[in-house]
Amino acid sequence: MELTSKLLTEAVQQFSGLPGIGKKTALRLVLHLLKQDETKVNAFANALTTLKNEVVYCKQCYNISDTEICEICSSASRSRNLVCVVADIRDIIAIENTGQYNGLYHVLGGIISPIDGIGPADLTIDNLERRVMNDNIKEVILALKGSIEGDTTAFYIYKKLKDYSCSISIIARGISIGDEIEYADEISLGRSILQRTPFENSLK
Amino acid sequence: MELTSKLLTEAVQQFSGLPGIGKKTALRLVLHLLKQDETKVNAFANALTTLKNEVVYCKQCYNISDTEICEICSSASRSRNLVCVVADIRDIIAIENTGQYNGLYHVLGGIISPIDGIGPADLTIDNLERRVMNDNIKEVILALKGSIEGDTTAFYIYKKLKDYSCSISIIARGISIGDEIEYADEISLGRSILQRTPFENSLK
């Protein structure tokens, strides 16, 4: 795609470097911004640089925060002896949206993936161990993706933590609401049978 | 979607103001940028503000340009008596990509659309008329979207220009009605330029 302006080309290239944004979409977004007031474009650019320069990761759980300890970790109304381990900040948002969880979190910053060159040392697993050691945590819930990498990471954490007094659980695997049973993958369907729950529980 | 950081919320809001970007996608893009080096994020932000502050619209055709007269208008190898009228800069890129057109362009900056409050005075139609009057233009090709608004705009321009000595043509309706010009495949779009027909024929 040939553009007649180098400034335009540069802006389009920046946008098309984002995940899931191709050149045509990038051009559409840039031309949209170009139609806005100068103040709006500056606000857009500022929001990004400010975020990058001033963002803080919570010292305890590694969630994105504006303060040293994030809102969730410093909340008085949350169960402080329950920690849910997630790969990414987006997983926290997804779990918070369910309204079903009232404990703390721990963001690993990814999952163990040799293909991508991510080993245990690249994640915040040591810090998780330190929390379990020092913070009187009763239960660690592993909420990681159901994949080889996710299972590997879960197993690695389990081995690290199993000798401490806290219990370690993993989110239920099963058939999602709305899924057709005939099209479900065999592993999920198999687990949903093995880990069946009393019918009364599903009514709560 | 509740986020624990105001800076993050601000950046996500800025992104989700872009067309076709929802909150989840916005969050994904922002978190991707957050993982990049500070220099990369600054380069991203700079590309936008620089574009907005320094961009020039070609004085002749209103294409985006780095100079007063754009590359196409100042090119010695293009037919200077042929002008293709488009709604948007993206349409120029699409037509250039076909390799079937070697004339100049004229960017209207939109199409007549009473619903969106866009009238003829908001577009560069008067400037087009001035070009036809002064620049020895032999043919004006109307390459506008096949919709009520596009047809209205084409008809408005036809009425404005029909008393001048230049001929007025319209791209062949090889492009199906309702399709966006920028997304049309190159062959159909190229043919539609080659097989343009006198405007009167499109009224029959």
Short mmCIF file of C-alpha atoms in Angstrom, two decimals, chain A residues 1-8 10-11 14-15 17-21 24 27-38 40-55 57 63-66 70-72 88-90 93 97, chain B residues 1-8 10-11 14-15 17-21 27-38 40-45 47-55 57 63-66 71-72 88-90 93 97 182-184:
data_model
loop_
_atom_site.label_atom_id
_atom_site.label_comp_id
_atom_site.label_asym_id
_atom_site.label_seq_id
_atom_site.Cartn_x
_atom_site.Cartn_y
_atom_site.Cartn_z
CA MET A 1 0.00 0.00 0.00
CA GLU A 2 1.66 3.20 -1.23
CA LEU A 3 0.85 6.40 0.63
CA THR A 4 1.73 9.86 -0.60
CA SER A 5 2.72 11.15 2.84
CA LYS A 6 5.66 9.93 4.91
CA LEU A 7 4.03 11.18 8.12
CA LEU A 8 0.93 9.20 7.29
CA GLU A 10 4.81 6.37 9.75
CA ALA A 11 1.57 6.62 11.77
CA GLN A 14 2.91 2.26 14.14
CA PHE A 15 -0.72 1.18 14.28
CA GLY A 17 2.40 -3.07 14.59
CA LEU A 18 -0.40 -3.69 17.09
CA PRO A 19 -1.80 -7.23 17.41
CA GLY A 20 -4.72 -7.93 15.09
CA ILE A 21 -4.43 -4.61 13.25
CA LYS A 24 -6.09 -1.21 6.06
CA LEU A 27 -5.08 3.46 7.91
CA ARG A 28 -8.74 3.71 8.90
CA LEU A 29 -7.80 4.38 12.53
CA VAL A 30 -5.15 6.96 11.63
CA LEU A 31 -7.49 8.81 9.25
CA HIS A 32 -10.15 8.76 11.95
CA LEU A 33 -7.71 10.36 14.40
CA LEU A 34 -6.68 12.86 11.75
CA LYS A 35 -10.27 14.08 11.54
CA GLN A 36 -10.36 14.78 15.28
CA ASP A 37 -9.36 18.04 16.97
CA GLU A 38 -5.70 18.52 17.77
CA LYS A 40 -8.12 14.98 21.10
CA VAL A 41 -5.13 13.56 19.24
CA ASN A 42 -2.79 14.99 21.85
CA ALA A 43 -4.94 13.49 24.63
CA PHE A 44 -4.73 10.13 22.88
CA ALA A 45 -0.93 10.30 22.58
CA ASN A 46 -0.56 11.62 26.13
CA ALA A 47 -2.68 8.84 27.62
CA LEU A 48 -0.24 6.32 26.14
CA THR A 49 3.01 7.99 27.16
CA THR A 50 1.67 8.84 30.63
CA LEU A 51 0.54 5.27 31.14
CA LYS A 52 3.91 3.92 30.01
CA ASN A 53 5.93 6.36 32.09
CA GLU A 54 3.86 6.40 35.26
CA VAL A 55 2.29 2.97 35.46
CA TYR A 57 2.79 -2.74 39.06
CA ASN A 63 -1.52 -6.14 38.84
CA ILE A 64 -1.39 -2.79 37.03
CA SER A 65 -1.93 -0.07 39.57
CA ASP A 66 -1.66 3.68 40.16
CA CYS A 70 -3.21 -2.06 44.12
CA GLU A 71 -6.85 -1.45 45.02
CA ILE A 72 -7.61 -5.14 45.32
CA ASP A 88 -2.27 -11.97 32.74
CA ILE A 89 -3.93 -8.79 34.00
CA ARG A 90 -6.81 -9.38 31.58
CA ILE A 93 -10.65 -8.36 34.80
CA ASN A 97 -16.54 -9.42 36.06
CA MET B 1 -15.23 -3.45 32.75
CA GLU B 2 -13.62 -2.20 35.98
CA LEU B 3 -9.88 -1.56 35.88
CA THR B 4 -7.72 -0.99 38.94
CA SER B 5 -5.65 1.76 37.33
CA LYS B 6 -6.93 5.15 36.24
CA LEU B 7 -4.04 5.58 33.80
CA LEU B 8 -4.92 2.25 32.22
CA GLU B 10 -7.75 6.44 30.40
CA ALA B 11 -5.61 4.76 27.74
CA GLN B 14 -8.86 6.56 24.19
CA PHE B 15 -8.41 3.40 22.13
CA GLY B 17 -13.03 5.68 20.93
CA LEU B 18 -11.56 4.51 17.61
CA PRO B 19 -13.95 3.02 15.02
CA GLY B 20 -14.38 -0.73 15.32
CA ILE B 21 -12.37 -1.00 18.54
CA LEU B 27 -7.38 -3.30 26.53
CA ARG B 28 -5.45 -5.87 24.47
CA LEU B 29 -3.81 -3.13 22.39
CA VAL B 30 -2.93 -1.02 25.43
CA LEU B 31 -1.44 -3.98 27.31
CA HIS B 32 0.56 -4.84 24.18
CA LEU B 33 1.97 -1.30 24.07
CA LEU B 34 2.68 -1.45 27.78
CA LYS B 35 4.94 -4.45 27.17
CA GLN B 36 7.01 -2.51 24.62
CA ASP B 37 10.06 -0.36 25.37
CA GLU B 38 9.45 3.22 26.42
CA LYS B 40 8.61 2.41 21.12
CA VAL B 41 5.60 3.80 22.96
CA ASN B 42 6.97 7.32 22.59
CA ALA B 43 7.56 6.72 18.88
CA PHE B 44 3.95 5.56 18.57
CA ALA B 45 2.60 8.63 20.35
CA ALA B 47 3.94 9.56 15.06
CA LEU B 48 0.35 10.54 15.83
CA THR B 49 0.98 14.04 17.17
CA THR B 50 3.52 14.81 14.44
CA LEU B 51 1.09 13.65 11.76
CA LYS B 52 -1.71 15.74 13.25
CA ASN B 53 0.43 18.85 13.70
CA GLU B 54 2.43 18.74 10.49
CA VAL B 55 0.17 17.10 7.96
CA TYR B 57 -3.49 18.70 2.50
CA ASN B 63 -4.95 14.52 -0.74
CA ILE B 64 -2.82 14.09 2.40
CA SER B 65 0.66 15.28 1.61
CA ASP B 66 3.98 16.29 3.16
CA GLU B 71 3.30 13.80 -5.22
CA ILE B 72 0.50 12.85 -7.61
CA ASP B 88 -11.91 10.04 0.77
CA ILE B 89 -8.13 9.71 0.75
CA ARG B 90 -8.45 5.95 1.24
CA ILE B 93 -4.99 4.49 -2.26
CA ASN B 97 -3.35 0.01 -6.11
CA GLU B 182 -11.73 1.00 -0.50
CA TYR B 183 -12.56 -2.68 0.12
CA ALA B 184 -13.38 -3.63 -3.48
#
